[in-house]
Coordinates of C-alpha atoms in Angstrom, one line a residue:
I17 CA -28.3 -10.1 -16.5
L18 CA -27.0 -8.1 -19.5
S19 CA -23.5 -6.8 -19.3
L20 CA -23.2 -3.0 -18.9
E21 CA -21.7 -2.7 -22.4
K22 CA -24.7 -4.6 -23.9
M23 CA -27.2 -2.6 -21.9
N24 CA -25.8 0.6 -23.1
S25 CA -26.0 -0.5 -26.7
V26 CA -29.7 -1.5 -26.5
R27 CA -32.0 0.7 -28.6
W28 CA -34.8 1.5 -26.2
N29 CA -38.3 2.2 -27.4
T30 CA -38.6 5.0 -24.8
M31 CA -41.3 7.7 -24.3
N32 CA -42.5 9.8 -21.4
E33 CA -45.9 8.9 -20.1
I34 CA -47.8 9.1 -16.8
L35 CA -46.9 6.0 -14.8
K36 CA -48.4 5.0 -11.4
V37 CA -45.4 5.4 -9.1
N38 CA -45.3 2.9 -6.2
Y39 CA -45.7 4.5 -2.8
P40 CA -43.4 3.7 -1.1
L41 CA -41.2 3.1 -4.1
I42 CA -40.0 -0.2 -2.6
P43 CA -42.0 -1.6 0.4
L44 CA -38.8 -3.0 2.0
D45 CA -36.1 -1.7 4.3
F46 CA -33.6 0.0 1.9
P47 CA -32.4 3.0 3.9
D48 CA -29.9 5.7 2.9
P49 CA -30.3 5.2 -0.8
D50 CA -27.8 6.6 -3.3
I51 CA -28.6 6.4 -7.0
I52 CA -26.8 6.8 -10.3
R53 CA -27.6 6.3 -13.9
V54 CA -25.2 4.8 -16.4
G55 CA -26.4 4.8 -19.9
D56 CA -30.1 3.7 -19.8
V57 CA -29.9 1.9 -16.4
Y58 CA -30.4 3.2 -12.9
Y59 CA -28.5 1.7 -10.0
M60 CA -29.2 2.1 -6.3
A61 CA -27.0 1.3 -3.3
S62 CA -28.3 1.1 0.3
T63 CA -27.2 0.5 3.9
T64 CA -27.2 -3.1 5.1
M65 CA -25.6 -2.6 8.5
H66 CA -24.6 -5.9 10.1
F67 CA -26.0 -8.2 7.4
F68 CA -23.8 -10.3 5.2
P69 CA -23.2 -10.2 2.2
G70 CA -23.4 -6.4 2.4
C71 CA -24.2 -3.3 0.5
E72 CA -26.8 -4.6 -2.0
I73 CA -26.9 -3.0 -5.4
L74 CA -30.3 -2.8 -7.2
Q75 CA -31.0 -2.0 -10.8
S76 CA -34.0 -0.5 -12.6
F77 CA -34.9 0.4 -16.2
D78 CA -37.7 2.8 -15.3
L79 CA -37.1 4.1 -11.7
V80 CA -40.2 2.3 -10.6
N81 CA -39.5 -1.4 -10.8
W82 CA -36.3 -2.6 -9.0
E83 CA -34.5 -5.9 -8.8
H84 CA -31.4 -7.3 -7.2
L85 CA -28.1 -7.0 -9.2
T86 CA -25.2 -7.7 -6.8
Y87 CA -23.7 -7.3 -3.4
V88 CA -20.5 -5.3 -3.0
Y89 CA -18.8 -7.5 -0.4
E90 CA -19.0 -11.0 1.1
R91 CA -16.7 -10.2 4.1
L92 CA -15.2 -7.1 5.7
D93 CA -12.6 -7.3 8.4
E94 CA -13.6 -10.7 9.8
T95 CA -13.4 -9.3 13.3
T96 CA -14.6 -11.2 16.4
Q97 CA -17.6 -8.9 16.6
Q98 CA -18.5 -9.4 12.9
Q99 CA -18.4 -13.2 13.4
L100 CA -20.5 -13.2 16.6
L101 CA -17.7 -14.7 18.6
N102 CA -17.1 -14.3 22.4
H103 CA -20.7 -13.0 22.9
E104 CA -19.7 -9.9 20.8
N105 CA -21.7 -8.4 17.8
I106 CA -22.1 -5.4 15.5
Y107 CA -25.8 -4.9 15.8
G108 CA -26.7 -1.3 15.0
Q109 CA -23.2 -0.9 13.5
G110 CA -21.5 -2.2 10.3
M111 CA -21.8 -0.3 7.1
W112 CA -23.7 2.9 6.9
A113 CA -24.9 5.3 4.2
P114 CA -23.0 4.4 1.0
S115 CA -21.8 6.9 -1.6
F116 CA -22.2 5.4 -5.0
R117 CA -20.6 7.1 -8.1
Y118 CA -19.6 6.3 -11.7
H119 CA -16.6 8.3 -13.0
K120 CA -14.6 7.8 -16.2
G121 CA -15.6 4.2 -16.6
I122 CA -15.3 3.1 -13.0
F123 CA -17.9 2.4 -10.3
Y124 CA -17.0 3.7 -6.8
L125 CA -18.6 2.7 -3.5
V126 CA -17.5 4.3 -0.3
F127 CA -18.9 4.0 3.2
A128 CA -17.9 4.1 6.9
A129 CA -18.4 1.2 9.3
N130 CA -19.1 2.2 12.9
D131 CA -17.9 -1.0 14.5
T132 CA -14.3 -0.6 13.1
Q133 CA -14.3 3.2 12.7
K134 CA -12.9 2.8 9.2
T135 CA -13.8 4.1 5.8
Y136 CA -14.0 1.6 3.0
L137 CA -13.4 2.1 -0.7
F138 CA -14.6 -0.4 -3.4
R139 CA -14.0 0.0 -7.1
T140 CA -14.9 -2.0 -10.2
H141 CA -15.1 -1.5 -14.0
S142 CA -18.1 -3.8 -14.2
L143 CA -20.9 -4.6 -11.7
Q144 CA -20.7 -8.1 -13.0
E145 CA -17.2 -8.5 -11.6
S146 CA -15.6 -8.4 -8.2
W147 CA -14.8 -5.2 -6.5
D148 CA -11.2 -4.0 -5.7
F149 CA -11.0 -3.0 -2.0
N150 CA -9.0 -0.5 -0.1
Y151 CA -9.4 1.7 3.0
I152 CA -9.5 5.5 2.9
E153 CA -7.3 6.7 5.8
G154 CA -9.6 8.1 8.5
F155 CA -13.2 7.8 9.5
Y156 CA -15.8 9.9 7.7
H157 CA -19.5 9.8 8.9
D158 CA -22.1 9.7 6.1
C159 CA -19.5 10.6 3.5
S160 CA -20.1 11.5 -0.1
L161 CA -17.7 11.3 -3.0
L162 CA -17.3 14.3 -5.3
F163 CA -15.3 14.1 -8.5
D164 CA -14.4 17.6 -9.8
D165 CA -12.4 17.3 -13.1
D166 CA -9.1 15.6 -12.0
R167 CA -9.6 16.2 -8.3
V168 CA -11.6 14.2 -5.8
F169 CA -13.2 15.2 -2.5
L170 CA -15.1 13.7 0.5
V171 CA -17.9 15.6 2.1
Y172 CA -18.8 14.2 5.6
G173 CA -20.0 14.9 9.1
N174 CA -22.8 15.3 11.6
G175 CA -23.7 18.9 12.6
T176 CA -20.5 20.2 11.1
I177 CA -20.1 19.3 7.5
H178 CA -16.6 19.0 6.2
L179 CA -15.0 19.1 2.7
L180 CA -11.7 17.2 2.4
E181 CA -9.5 16.7 -0.7
L182 CA -8.2 13.2 -1.3
T183 CA -5.1 11.9 -3.1
P184 CA -5.8 10.8 -6.7
D185 CA -5.9 7.2 -5.7
L186 CA -8.5 8.1 -3.0
R187 CA -6.5 6.3 -0.3
R188 CA -5.9 9.2 2.1
P189 CA -6.2 13.0 2.6
K190 CA -4.1 14.9 0.1
E191 CA -1.1 16.6 1.7
N192 CA -1.7 20.3 1.7
G193 CA -5.0 19.6 -0.1
F194 CA -8.0 21.8 0.0
Q195 CA -10.3 21.4 3.0
R196 CA -12.9 23.5 4.8
I197 CA -16.1 23.5 6.8
L198 CA -19.1 23.9 4.4
L199 CA -21.6 24.6 7.2
S200 CA -22.3 23.9 10.8
D201 CA -25.4 23.6 13.0
E202 CA -24.8 21.6 16.3
T203 CA -28.0 23.0 18.0
N204 CA -30.8 20.7 16.7
P205 CA -32.2 18.7 19.7
Y206 CA -33.4 15.9 17.3
L207 CA -31.1 15.6 14.4
N208 CA -28.3 17.8 13.1
Y209 CA -27.3 18.0 9.5
E210 CA -25.9 14.7 8.1
G211 CA -26.4 12.3 5.2
S212 CA -24.3 14.3 2.8
H213 CA -24.8 13.9 -0.9
M214 CA -22.6 16.2 -3.0
Y215 CA -22.9 16.9 -6.7
K216 CA -21.5 19.2 -9.4
I217 CA -24.2 20.0 -11.9
N218 CA -23.8 22.5 -14.7
G219 CA -21.0 24.3 -13.0
Y220 CA -22.7 24.6 -9.6
Y221 CA -22.0 22.6 -6.4
Y222 CA -25.0 21.1 -4.5
L223 CA -24.9 19.7 -1.0
F224 CA -28.0 17.8 0.0
L225 CA -28.5 17.0 3.7
V226 CA -31.1 15.6 6.1
H227 CA -32.0 17.1 9.5
S228 CA -35.0 17.4 11.7
L229 CA -37.2 20.3 12.4
A230 CA -36.0 22.0 15.5
D231 CA -39.3 22.0 17.4
R232 CA -40.2 18.3 16.8
W233 CA -38.9 15.2 15.2
F234 CA -39.7 15.5 11.5
R235 CA -37.2 14.3 8.8
T236 CA -36.5 17.2 6.5
Q237 CA -34.5 17.5 3.3
A238 CA -32.2 20.5 2.9
C239 CA -30.0 21.8 0.0
F240 CA -27.2 24.3 -0.2
M241 CA -25.4 25.5 -3.3
S242 CA -22.4 27.5 -4.4
D243 CA -20.7 28.4 -7.6
S244 CA -17.3 27.3 -6.2
L245 CA -15.9 25.1 -3.5
Q246 CA -14.4 28.1 -1.9
G247 CA -17.6 30.2 -1.9
E248 CA -20.4 30.4 0.6
F249 CA -23.0 27.6 0.4
K250 CA -26.5 29.1 0.5
G251 CA -29.8 27.4 0.9
G252 CA -32.0 25.7 3.4
D253 CA -34.9 23.3 3.6
V254 CA -36.3 22.2 0.3
F255 CA -38.7 19.4 1.2
Q256 CA -40.9 18.9 4.2
D257 CA -43.6 16.3 3.5
D258 CA -44.9 13.1 5.1
H259 CA -47.3 12.2 2.2
G260 CA -50.0 11.7 4.9
Y261 CA -48.1 8.9 6.7
C262 CA -47.9 9.1 10.5
H263 CA -46.1 12.5 10.6
Q264 CA -42.9 10.8 9.3
G265 CA -40.9 13.1 7.0
I266 CA -39.2 12.1 3.8
A267 CA -35.5 12.9 3.3
Q268 CA -32.0 11.7 2.8
G269 CA -30.9 10.1 -0.4
G270 CA -29.5 10.8 -3.9
I271 CA -30.7 12.6 -7.0
V272 CA -30.4 11.4 -10.6
E273 CA -31.1 12.8 -14.0
G274 CA -33.6 10.8 -16.0
L275 CA -33.5 10.0 -19.7
G276 CA -35.8 12.8 -20.7
D277 CA -33.8 15.6 -18.9
D278 CA -36.1 15.2 -15.9
W279 CA -34.6 14.8 -12.4
Y280 CA -35.7 12.6 -9.5
A281 CA -34.7 12.1 -5.9
V282 CA -34.8 8.7 -4.1
L283 CA -35.2 9.5 -0.4
F284 CA -36.5 7.4 2.4
Q285 CA -39.3 7.6 5.1
D286 CA -39.5 6.0 8.5
Y287 CA -42.2 3.3 8.5
G288 CA -41.8 1.9 12.0
A289 CA -40.7 -1.7 12.6
V290 CA -40.6 -2.7 9.0
G291 CA -37.8 -0.2 8.5
R292 CA -36.9 2.8 6.3
L293 CA -38.5 2.6 2.9
P294 CA -37.4 4.4 -0.3
V295 CA -39.6 7.1 -1.8
L296 CA -39.4 8.6 -5.3
V297 CA -39.8 12.4 -5.6
P298 CA -39.7 14.4 -8.9
V299 CA -37.2 17.3 -8.9
S300 CA -37.3 20.4 -11.1
W301 CA -35.0 23.4 -11.2
E302 CA -35.7 27.1 -10.8
N303 CA -32.8 29.6 -11.1
H304 CA -30.4 26.6 -10.9
F305 CA -31.9 25.6 -7.5
P306 CA -33.7 22.2 -7.0
V307 CA -37.4 22.1 -6.3
F308 CA -38.7 18.9 -4.7
G309 CA -42.2 17.7 -5.6
K310 CA -45.0 20.1 -6.6
N311 CA -46.1 22.9 -4.2
G312 CA -44.0 21.2 -1.5
K313 CA -45.7 17.8 -1.9
I314 CA -45.2 14.6 -3.8
P315 CA -47.7 14.7 -6.7
D316 CA -50.0 11.6 -7.2
N317 CA -48.7 11.2 -10.8
F318 CA -45.7 12.5 -12.6
S319 CA -43.8 11.7 -15.8
I320 CA -41.5 8.7 -15.9
P321 CA -39.6 7.4 -19.0
K322 CA -41.3 4.1 -19.7
K323 CA -39.4 1.1 -21.2
S324 CA -39.0 -2.6 -20.6
L325 CA -36.3 -5.2 -20.9
G326 CA -37.9 -8.6 -20.3
K327 CA -39.2 -9.9 -17.1
K328 CA -37.6 -9.4 -13.7
D329 CA -35.5 -12.4 -12.6
H330 CA -33.9 -11.3 -9.4
S331 CA -36.7 -10.6 -6.9
L332 CA -35.9 -8.9 -3.6
V333 CA -37.9 -11.2 -1.4
G334 CA -39.8 -14.5 -1.9
S335 CA -40.4 -18.1 -1.2
D336 CA -37.6 -20.7 -1.5
Q337 CA -37.7 -24.5 -1.8
F338 CA -34.0 -24.8 -1.3
D339 CA -33.9 -27.0 -4.4
R340 CA -30.9 -25.5 -6.2
L341 CA -27.4 -24.1 -5.5
Y342 CA -26.9 -20.5 -6.5
S343 CA -23.6 -19.0 -7.8
S344 CA -23.2 -17.0 -4.6
K345 CA -20.5 -17.9 -2.2
S346 CA -23.0 -19.2 0.3
G347 CA -25.0 -21.1 -2.3
F348 CA -28.2 -19.3 -1.3
D349 CA -30.4 -17.0 -3.5
S350 CA -29.6 -13.3 -3.4
K351 CA -32.8 -12.5 -1.5
W352 CA -31.2 -14.1 1.6
S353 CA -28.6 -12.6 3.9
F354 CA -27.1 -13.6 7.2
N355 CA -27.4 -11.7 10.5
H356 CA -23.6 -11.5 10.7
Q357 CA -20.7 -13.0 8.8
P358 CA -21.7 -16.6 8.2
Q359 CA -19.7 -19.7 9.1
L360 CA -20.4 -21.6 5.9
E361 CA -18.7 -24.8 7.0
L362 CA -21.8 -25.3 9.3
I363 CA -24.3 -25.2 6.4
T364 CA -25.1 -27.9 3.8
I365 CA -27.6 -27.2 1.1
E366 CA -29.1 -30.4 -0.3
P367 CA -31.1 -29.6 -3.5
E368 CA -32.1 -33.2 -4.0
E369 CA -33.8 -33.1 -0.5
Q370 CA -35.1 -29.6 -1.1
S371 CA -33.7 -28.4 2.2
Y372 CA -30.6 -27.2 3.9
V373 CA -28.9 -28.5 7.1
L374 CA -27.5 -26.2 9.8
K375 CA -25.1 -27.4 12.5
T376 CA -24.0 -25.6 15.7
D377 CA -20.4 -25.3 17.0
R378 CA -20.9 -23.0 20.0
I379 CA -23.1 -22.2 22.9
A380 CA -25.5 -19.2 22.5
S381 CA -27.6 -17.3 25.0
N382 CA -30.4 -16.4 22.5
I383 CA -31.1 -15.9 18.8
L384 CA -29.0 -12.7 18.7
E385 CA -26.0 -14.9 19.3
A386 CA -27.1 -17.6 16.8
V387 CA -24.6 -17.7 13.9
N388 CA -25.9 -18.3 10.4
T389 CA -29.4 -16.9 11.0
L390 CA -30.8 -16.6 7.5
T391 CA -32.9 -13.5 6.9
Q392 CA -35.2 -11.8 4.4
R393 CA -36.7 -8.3 4.7
M394 CA -40.3 -8.1 5.7
T395 CA -42.8 -6.3 3.4
Y396 CA -45.0 -3.3 4.1
P397 CA -48.0 -3.3 4.9
A398 CA -48.2 -7.0 5.9
C399 CA -46.6 -10.4 5.2
I400 CA -46.4 -14.0 6.3
G401 CA -43.4 -16.3 6.6
E402 CA -43.7 -20.1 6.9
V403 CA -41.0 -22.8 7.2
T404 CA -40.8 -26.5 7.9
V405 CA -38.2 -27.7 10.4
D406 CA -36.9 -31.2 11.0
V407 CA -35.5 -31.4 14.5
S408 CA -34.7 -35.2 14.6
D409 CA -31.0 -34.5 15.2
I410 CA -31.1 -31.5 17.6
L411 CA -29.7 -31.9 21.2
D412 CA -31.3 -31.1 24.6
G413 CA -31.3 -27.3 25.0
D414 CA -31.3 -26.6 21.3
V415 CA -33.8 -24.1 19.8
V416 CA -34.7 -24.0 16.1
G417 CA -37.4 -21.9 14.3
I418 CA -38.4 -18.7 12.6
S419 CA -38.2 -15.3 14.1
A420 CA -39.4 -11.7 13.7
F421 CA -35.7 -10.7 13.8
Q422 CA -34.9 -7.4 15.5
G423 CA -33.7 -6.2 18.9
A424 CA -37.2 -6.7 20.3
Y425 CA -37.5 -10.0 18.6
G426 CA -40.1 -12.7 18.8
F427 CA -40.1 -16.3 17.6
V428 CA -41.9 -19.6 17.3
G429 CA -39.5 -22.5 17.5
V430 CA -39.0 -26.1 18.6
T431 CA -36.8 -27.1 21.6
K432 CA -35.7 -30.4 23.1
D433 CA -35.9 -30.8 26.8
A434 CA -35.1 -34.2 28.5
G435 CA -35.6 -35.9 25.2
N436 CA -39.1 -34.4 24.6
Y437 CA -40.0 -31.9 21.8
Y438 CA -41.8 -28.6 22.6
V439 CA -43.1 -25.8 20.4
I440 CA -42.3 -22.6 22.2
M441 CA -43.0 -18.9 21.6
Q442 CA -40.6 -16.4 23.1
A443 CA -40.3 -12.6 22.8
K444 CA -38.1 -9.8 24.1
T445 CA -39.9 -6.7 25.2
N446 CA -38.9 -3.4 23.7
D447 CA -38.1 -0.2 25.5
K448 CA -39.5 2.7 23.5
T449 CA -38.2 5.1 26.2
N450 CA -34.6 4.0 25.5
S451 CA -34.3 3.0 21.9
T452 CA -30.6 3.8 21.7
Q453 CA -29.7 1.1 24.2
R454 CA -27.6 -1.8 22.9
W455 CA -29.5 -4.9 23.7
N456 CA -27.7 -7.1 26.3
N457 CA -27.8 -10.9 26.4
Q458 CA -30.7 -11.3 28.8
D459 CA -33.1 -14.0 27.7
A460 CA -36.5 -13.4 26.1
M461 CA -39.6 -14.3 28.0
E462 CA -41.3 -17.6 27.1
Y463 CA -45.0 -17.1 26.8
E464 CA -46.2 -20.6 25.9
R465 CA -44.8 -24.1 25.5
V466 CA -46.7 -27.0 23.9
H467 CA -45.5 -30.7 24.1
V468 CA -45.5 -32.2 20.6
F469 CA -44.7 -35.8 19.5
Q470 CA -43.4 -35.3 15.9
S471 CA -40.0 -34.1 14.9
K472 CA -41.0 -32.4 11.7
L473 CA -43.2 -29.2 12.1
K474 CA -44.4 -26.2 10.2
L475 CA -44.0 -22.8 11.8
R476 CA -45.5 -19.5 10.8
I477 CA -45.3 -15.7 11.6
E478 CA -47.8 -13.1 10.5
V479 CA -46.9 -9.4 10.7
D480 CA -48.9 -6.3 10.3
F481 CA -47.1 -3.0 9.8
E482 CA -49.9 -0.8 8.4
N483 CA -49.9 2.7 9.9
M484 CA -47.2 1.5 12.3
R485 CA -49.4 -1.1 14.0
D486 CA -46.2 -3.2 14.1
V487 CA -47.4 -6.5 15.6
A488 CA -46.5 -10.2 15.0
D489 CA -48.4 -13.3 15.7
F490 CA -46.9 -16.8 15.9
Y491 CA -48.3 -20.2 14.8
Y492 CA -47.5 -23.8 14.5
Y493 CA -49.4 -26.3 12.3
E494 CA -51.6 -28.8 14.1
Y495 CA -51.4 -31.8 11.8
E496 CA -54.3 -33.8 13.4
E497 CA -56.7 -30.8 13.2
K498 CA -55.2 -29.6 9.9
T499 CA -55.1 -26.0 11.0
W500 CA -52.6 -23.4 12.2
R501 CA -52.7 -22.9 15.9
K502 CA -51.6 -19.6 17.5
I503 CA -49.1 -19.8 20.2
G504 CA -48.0 -17.2 22.8
I505 CA -48.9 -13.5 22.6
T506 CA -49.4 -10.9 19.9
H507 CA -45.9 -9.3 20.1
S508 CA -45.3 -5.6 19.6
L509 CA -42.4 -4.9 17.2
F510 CA -40.3 -1.7 17.4
F511 CA -37.7 0.0 15.3
G512 CA -34.8 0.9 17.6
L513 CA -31.3 2.2 17.3
D514 CA -30.0 -1.0 18.9
H515 CA -30.3 -2.8 15.5
F516 CA -31.1 0.2 13.3
T517 CA -32.7 -2.0 10.7
G518 CA -36.2 -3.1 9.8
C519 CA -37.6 -6.3 11.1
R520 CA -36.8 -9.5 9.1
F521 CA -37.8 -13.1 8.9
G522 CA -35.0 -15.0 10.4
L523 CA -34.5 -18.8 10.2
F524 CA -32.3 -19.7 13.2
Y525 CA -30.8 -22.5 15.2
F526 CA -28.7 -22.3 18.4
S527 CA -27.5 -24.5 21.3
T528 CA -27.7 -23.5 24.9
K529 CA -26.2 -26.6 26.6
E530 CA -24.1 -28.6 24.1
S531 CA -23.2 -27.9 20.5
G532 CA -22.9 -30.4 17.7
G533 CA -26.5 -31.0 16.8
Q534 CA -28.1 -30.2 13.4
A535 CA -31.5 -29.0 12.1
R536 CA -33.0 -29.2 8.7
F537 CA -35.0 -26.3 7.1
S538 CA -37.3 -26.7 4.0
Q539 CA -40.3 -25.2 2.3
F540 CA -40.0 -21.5 3.1
H541 CA -43.1 -19.7 1.9
Y542 CA -43.3 -15.9 1.7
I543 CA -46.8 -14.5 1.4
T544 CA -47.7 -10.9 0.9
G545 CA -50.2 -8.6 -0.7
E546 CA -53.2 -10.1 -2.4
K547 CA -51.8 -13.6 -1.8
M548 CA -52.5 -13.2 2.0
N549 CA -56.3 -13.3 1.5
G550 CA -57.3 -16.7 2.7
A551 CA -53.7 -17.8 3.2

């Protein structure tokens, strides 16, 4: 990856032309996007909730093609909950809705974490280097940084939106500093104003918010503006479009100025179990007020500055042979993240064996308590994940496999019972009538168990998200017949507030009776798009 300084010195061969914009922009779960441009490069931050490492930063040179750049943190507070200790967890919590800014040569990243009720401040001069970390005194829901000359503010809240001046070091509210309520609406039965993104553009202050229509659930983008922080913020809804997808509105995210004086918004749309996917919307201005899309809709084609800088080297998802050690702290490629803070002493990557070994050191009730579950986002509209597991050294009661990882999870795995190996399929039913419920530790239901006589097996999950079909099928490879055999049921997936994230592939291993065993994973294959035909 080029350094920021080198990227800014590149002489681009840039021109505006009509490009085909991906819809959605990224077919993966990247909710609450915030976007900036520094020089000729766009950067995007997104919510990662309970996954570690956290707060992934993407980069793009054309707003259409995105690749991984870095993570902001490897650890947060190392609490019992963040480490999955004592049957505690932070599912549905962790970091939410980052605010990403670049000001006077410094990158700033701020977010609140709902498990600790703290607000986190990260700073760096270069995205190639580590981030300096501090807390901002207080807890600020969906906060947005605003730099205004030599003053700095936070905008935050749900329903009632507050403006708060901070000290110059951003560590706490400024004593006798300016603060006020910008607007308030606590009456919406579906979603009050939240998701603040605050900007100062050409002398005007703009507050972008998300809320729902009052008569039905429909994500809607709003904007209010004022010529001063003391003045009245006037505005209202500016974008109400589902682009023909399942009556799911598009809203909440940041705006950015392109290279050709054009403006764009990166918002997100609910896509069901696969998660909340980013959407690119052109923005124009009329009488200093933003206009999203054209005639209230996203046009099929619009102007994007086209340029290139070599091939992409940091893909967001993909296959892995585990045949090398990466520079990350865990040693895994950036496309992987853990379900909670990992215990790296239990993992050994063996590039020469093209595999990694995972040990257990505790008893778990189910995969939601399994430490070191290695995950990748699933891809809309459909994808397949396959992995080979070697269970020669697992103990009775151990379970190892691949999961459709979410609150209403399903998995195909191998267990050992009285010295015998069995392929099993288990799933946990979802409750669409109570999606806010935090999942308890009740076990999933086992739908099928097959006695097998080998200790090395290939396992597979196929998922279909198109038009919110949201189903998963599970397979194991029958070596004698040389074919994949389906096991268990077709499991319905569901996006719930219990995890608040899109479904992922999760490679897991846990012990239910006695810890100390180990399992080996190899040959992870990720199949999507045209590659699925005949796979």
